[in-house]
Amino acid sequence: MAHIDLGLDEKQFPGISGPMRYRPETAKPLNELAEVLLRAPHSLPAGERELIAAYVSGRNECTFCCASHSAFAAAQLDEGMALVDQVRADLDSAPISAKLRALLRIAGAVQISGRNVTTELVANARAEGASDLEIHDTVLIAAAFCMFNRYVDGLGTFAPEGQDAYAESTRRIVEFGYGSAAVQPAGEPAA
């Protein structure tokens, strides 16, 4: 049970969806930020941006965000959940591009502290072909997910177990994006 009464069934609105329903006026800008960072046109594919979110969420031990964004990433990456699991288990040996590995190292540094992002990490990412926009957005995705993770866990929200529990939200996010679709309960059509 969440630390506060969200006024809803947490199993129907798990993780961040409960607090977003509780405070729709704050949900709107948070969902807009997620939409821009994770889905808007960009040089990094959406699946790789979701992978950054899942990676940071896993490092923060946020069960809901890690599981949901792992599912969102897997649905948008050709290699699926196997790749997501490999990246989360061992970044150094995961079969990803050198550029994505360098960006994930930056994201991992941000997860610890923004001050852990060094000029060397940035230079390494640039040397692997990362643009300033990709470096900027990696830092912002990582920072935003530290906030999202703390929002979800700070309120003690319910996190379903097993990847099957995230299938419907994955479909909605991939098809409709963040926004009104992200807070619809399972089984309800998105706006």
GROMACS .gro file of C-alpha atoms in nm:
model
  191
    1MET     CA    1   0.000   0.000   0.000
    2ALA     CA    2   0.127   0.346  -0.090
    3HIS     CA    3   0.239   0.575   0.190
    4ILE     CA    4  -0.055   0.807   0.117
    5ASP     CA    5  -0.413   0.736   0.012
    6LEU     CA    6  -0.413   0.788  -0.364
    7GLY     CA    7  -0.788   0.728  -0.377
    8LEU     CA    8  -0.764   0.443  -0.626
    9ASP     CA    9  -0.694   0.073  -0.666
   10GLU     CA   10  -0.313   0.050  -0.676
   11LYS     CA   11  -0.325  -0.283  -0.858
   12GLN     CA   12  -0.522  -0.118  -1.137
   13PHE     CA   13  -0.292   0.189  -1.133
   14PRO     CA   14   0.050   0.059  -1.025
   15GLY     CA   15   0.376   0.249  -0.996
   16ILE     CA   16   0.375   0.602  -1.131
   17SER     CA   17   0.024   0.580  -1.278
   18GLY     CA   18  -0.136   0.606  -0.930
   19PRO     CA   19   0.041   0.927  -0.827
   20MET     CA   20  -0.019   1.071  -1.174
   21ARG     CA   21  -0.391   1.011  -1.139
   22TYR     CA   22  -0.374   1.161  -0.788
   23ARG     CA   23  -0.213   1.483  -0.920
   24PRO     CA   24  -0.304   1.521  -1.289
   25GLU     CA   25  -0.176   1.880  -1.286
   26THR     CA   26   0.176   1.750  -1.218
   27ALA     CA   27   0.129   1.441  -1.437
   28LYS     CA   28   0.085   1.654  -1.748
   29PRO     CA   29   0.431   1.816  -1.750
   30LEU     CA   30   0.598   1.496  -1.632
   31ASN     CA   31   0.442   1.300  -1.918
   32GLU     CA   32   0.532   1.577  -2.163
   33LEU     CA   33   0.895   1.557  -2.049
   34ALA     CA   34   0.894   1.177  -2.090
   35GLU     CA   35   0.741   1.212  -2.437
   36VAL     CA   36   1.009   1.457  -2.552
   37LEU     CA   37   1.298   1.263  -2.401
   38LEU     CA   38   1.191   0.911  -2.492
   39ARG     CA   39   0.977   0.931  -2.806
   40ALA     CA   40   1.016   1.260  -2.994
   41PRO     CA   41   1.223   1.259  -3.315
   42HIS     CA   42   1.589   1.215  -3.227
   43SER     CA   43   1.910   1.060  -3.357
   44LEU     CA   44   1.894   0.787  -3.090
   45PRO     CA   45   1.619   0.533  -3.150
   46ALA     CA   46   1.337   0.531  -2.895
   47GLY     CA   47   1.434   0.181  -2.782
   48GLU     CA   48   1.784   0.300  -2.690
   49ARG     CA   49   1.645   0.597  -2.499
   50GLU     CA   50   1.410   0.363  -2.310
   51LEU     CA   51   1.711   0.142  -2.242
   52ILE     CA   52   1.885   0.438  -2.076
   53ALA     CA   53   1.574   0.487  -1.858
   54ALA     CA   54   1.565   0.117  -1.768
   55TYR     CA   55   1.938   0.109  -1.694
   56VAL     CA   56   1.921   0.406  -1.457
   57SER     CA   57   1.603   0.273  -1.294
   58GLY     CA   58   1.771  -0.063  -1.235
   59ARG     CA   59   2.073   0.104  -1.079
   60ASN     CA   60   1.832   0.297  -0.855
   61GLU     CA   61   1.658  -0.031  -0.765
   62CYS     CA   62   1.319   0.109  -0.869
   63THR     CA   63   1.129  -0.210  -0.945
   64PHE     CA   64   0.834  -0.051  -1.124
   65CYS     CA   65   1.033   0.188  -1.346
   66CYS     CA   66   1.299  -0.069  -1.425
   67ALA     CA   67   1.044  -0.336  -1.523
   68SER     CA   68   0.820  -0.102  -1.721
   69HIS     CA   69   1.098   0.077  -1.911
   70SER     CA   70   1.278  -0.254  -1.971
   71ALA     CA   71   0.956  -0.375  -2.136
   72PHE     CA   72   0.921  -0.050  -2.334
   73ALA     CA   73   1.283  -0.077  -2.451
   74ALA     CA   74   1.253  -0.446  -2.540
   75ALA     CA   75   0.944  -0.380  -2.750
   76GLN     CA   76   1.137  -0.126  -2.956
   77LEU     CA   77   1.473  -0.305  -2.989
   78ASP     CA   78   1.523  -0.584  -3.243
   79GLU     CA   79   1.709  -0.792  -2.982
   80GLY     CA   80   1.423  -0.755  -2.730
   81MET     CA   81   1.442  -0.834  -2.362
   82ALA     CA   82   1.755  -1.046  -2.404
   83LEU     CA   83   1.953  -0.733  -2.489
   84VAL     CA   84   1.795  -0.530  -2.209
   85ASP     CA   85   1.886  -0.801  -1.960
   86GLN     CA   86   2.242  -0.822  -2.094
   87VAL     CA   87   2.294  -0.445  -2.067
   88ARG     CA   88   2.157  -0.437  -1.714
   89ALA     CA   89   2.365  -0.738  -1.606
   90ASP     CA   90   2.699  -0.643  -1.762
   91LEU     CA   91   2.732  -0.323  -1.961
   92ASP     CA   92   3.091  -0.401  -2.062
   93SER     CA   93   3.010  -0.726  -2.241
   94ALA     CA   94   2.661  -0.643  -2.374
   95PRO     CA   95   2.638  -0.656  -2.756
   96ILE     CA   96   2.567  -0.286  -2.813
   97SER     CA   97   2.743  -0.013  -3.007
   98ALA     CA   98   3.043   0.159  -2.854
   99LYS     CA   99   2.848   0.486  -2.872
  100LEU     CA  100   2.553   0.350  -2.673
  101ARG     CA  101   2.791   0.194  -2.419
  102ALA     CA  102   2.964   0.533  -2.373
  103LEU     CA  103   2.626   0.705  -2.331
  104LEU     CA  104   2.514   0.445  -2.076
  105ARG     CA  105   2.836   0.505  -1.883
  106ILE     CA  106   2.742   0.873  -1.869
  107ALA     CA  107   2.391   0.777  -1.754
  108GLY     CA  108   2.542   0.556  -1.484
  109ALA     CA  109   2.758   0.844  -1.364
  110VAL     CA  110   2.454   1.074  -1.348
  111GLN     CA  111   2.270   0.810  -1.144
  112ILE     CA  112   2.538   0.840  -0.877
  113SER     CA  113   2.576   1.219  -0.899
  114GLY     CA  114   2.578   1.473  -1.178
  115ARG     CA  115   2.928   1.561  -1.066
  116ASN     CA  116   3.042   1.211  -1.157
  117VAL     CA  117   3.008   1.296  -1.526
  118THR     CA  118   3.366   1.372  -1.622
  119THR     CA  119   3.518   1.539  -1.925
  120GLU     CA  120   3.673   1.198  -2.000
  121LEU     CA  121   3.331   1.027  -2.013
  122VAL     CA  122   3.203   1.300  -2.245
  123ALA     CA  123   3.517   1.285  -2.462
  124ASN     CA  124   3.483   0.906  -2.487
  125ALA     CA  125   3.119   0.940  -2.596
  126ARG     CA  126   3.216   1.198  -2.858
  127ALA     CA  127   3.500   0.975  -2.979
  128GLU     CA  128   3.242   0.698  -3.034
  129GLY     CA  129   3.025   0.931  -3.242
  130ALA     CA  130   2.783   1.075  -2.986
  131SER     CA  131   2.655   1.422  -3.066
  132ASP     CA  132   2.618   1.699  -2.812
  133LEU     CA  133   2.239   1.652  -2.834
  134GLU     CA  134   2.273   1.281  -2.754
  135ILE     CA  135   2.503   1.356  -2.460
  136HIS     CA  136   2.266   1.628  -2.335
  137ASP     CA  137   1.961   1.406  -2.361
  138THR     CA  138   2.138   1.110  -2.199
  139VAL     CA  139   2.219   1.327  -1.899
  140LEU     CA  140   1.863   1.461  -1.888
  141ILE     CA  141   1.705   1.115  -1.926
  142ALA     CA  142   1.923   0.982  -1.645
  143ALA     CA  143   1.849   1.281  -1.421
  144ALA     CA  144   1.476   1.266  -1.496
  145PHE     CA  145   1.465   0.896  -1.416
  146CYS     CA  146   1.637   0.952  -1.086
  147MET     CA  147   1.347   1.188  -1.011
  148PHE     CA  148   1.080   0.950  -1.148
  149ASN     CA  149   1.232   0.660  -0.951
  150ARG     CA  150   1.230   0.858  -0.629
  151TYR     CA  151   0.872   0.972  -0.695
  152VAL     CA  152   0.753   0.612  -0.738
  153ASP     CA  153   0.953   0.466  -0.450
  154GLY     CA  154   0.918   0.769  -0.222
  155LEU     CA  155   0.541   0.719  -0.222
  156GLY     CA  156   0.576   0.343  -0.177
  157THR     CA  157   0.368   0.256  -0.482
  158PHE     CA  158   0.274  -0.096  -0.586
  159ALA     CA  159   0.492  -0.268  -0.849
  160PRO     CA  160   0.349  -0.573  -1.023
  161GLU     CA  161   0.578  -0.874  -1.058
  162GLY     CA  162   0.668  -1.041  -1.388
  163GLN     CA  163   0.701  -0.900  -1.736
  164ASP     CA  164   0.347  -1.006  -1.833
  165ALA     CA  165   0.214  -0.742  -1.592
  166TYR     CA  166   0.366  -0.472  -1.817
  167ALA     CA  167   0.236  -0.598  -2.153
  168GLU     CA  168  -0.066  -0.367  -2.177
  169SER     CA  169   0.121  -0.054  -2.068
  170THR     CA  170   0.397  -0.143  -2.316
  171ARG     CA  171   0.143  -0.162  -2.597
  172ARG     CA  172  -0.009   0.174  -2.497
  173ILE     CA  173   0.326   0.354  -2.466
  174VAL     CA  174   0.465   0.218  -2.792
  175GLU     CA  175   0.142   0.291  -2.980
  176PHE     CA  176   0.024   0.617  -2.820
  177GLY     CA  177   0.317   0.752  -2.618
  178TYR     CA  178   0.325   0.923  -2.284
  179GLY     CA  179   0.037   1.147  -2.188
  180SER     CA  180  -0.323   1.041  -2.155
  181ALA     CA  181  -0.243   0.688  -2.273
  182ALA     CA  182   0.017   0.644  -2.000
  183VAL     CA  183  -0.233   0.677  -1.717
  184GLN     CA  184  -0.521   0.471  -1.856
  185PRO     CA  185  -0.598   0.158  -1.658
  186ALA     CA  186  -0.551  -0.178  -1.823
  187GLY     CA  187  -0.833  -0.256  -2.062
  188GLU     CA  188  -0.943   0.104  -2.121
  189PRO     CA  189  -0.883   0.257  -2.462
  190ALA     CA  190  -0.639   0.545  -2.478
  191ALA     CA  191  -0.768   0.892  -2.557
   0.00000   0.00000   0.00000
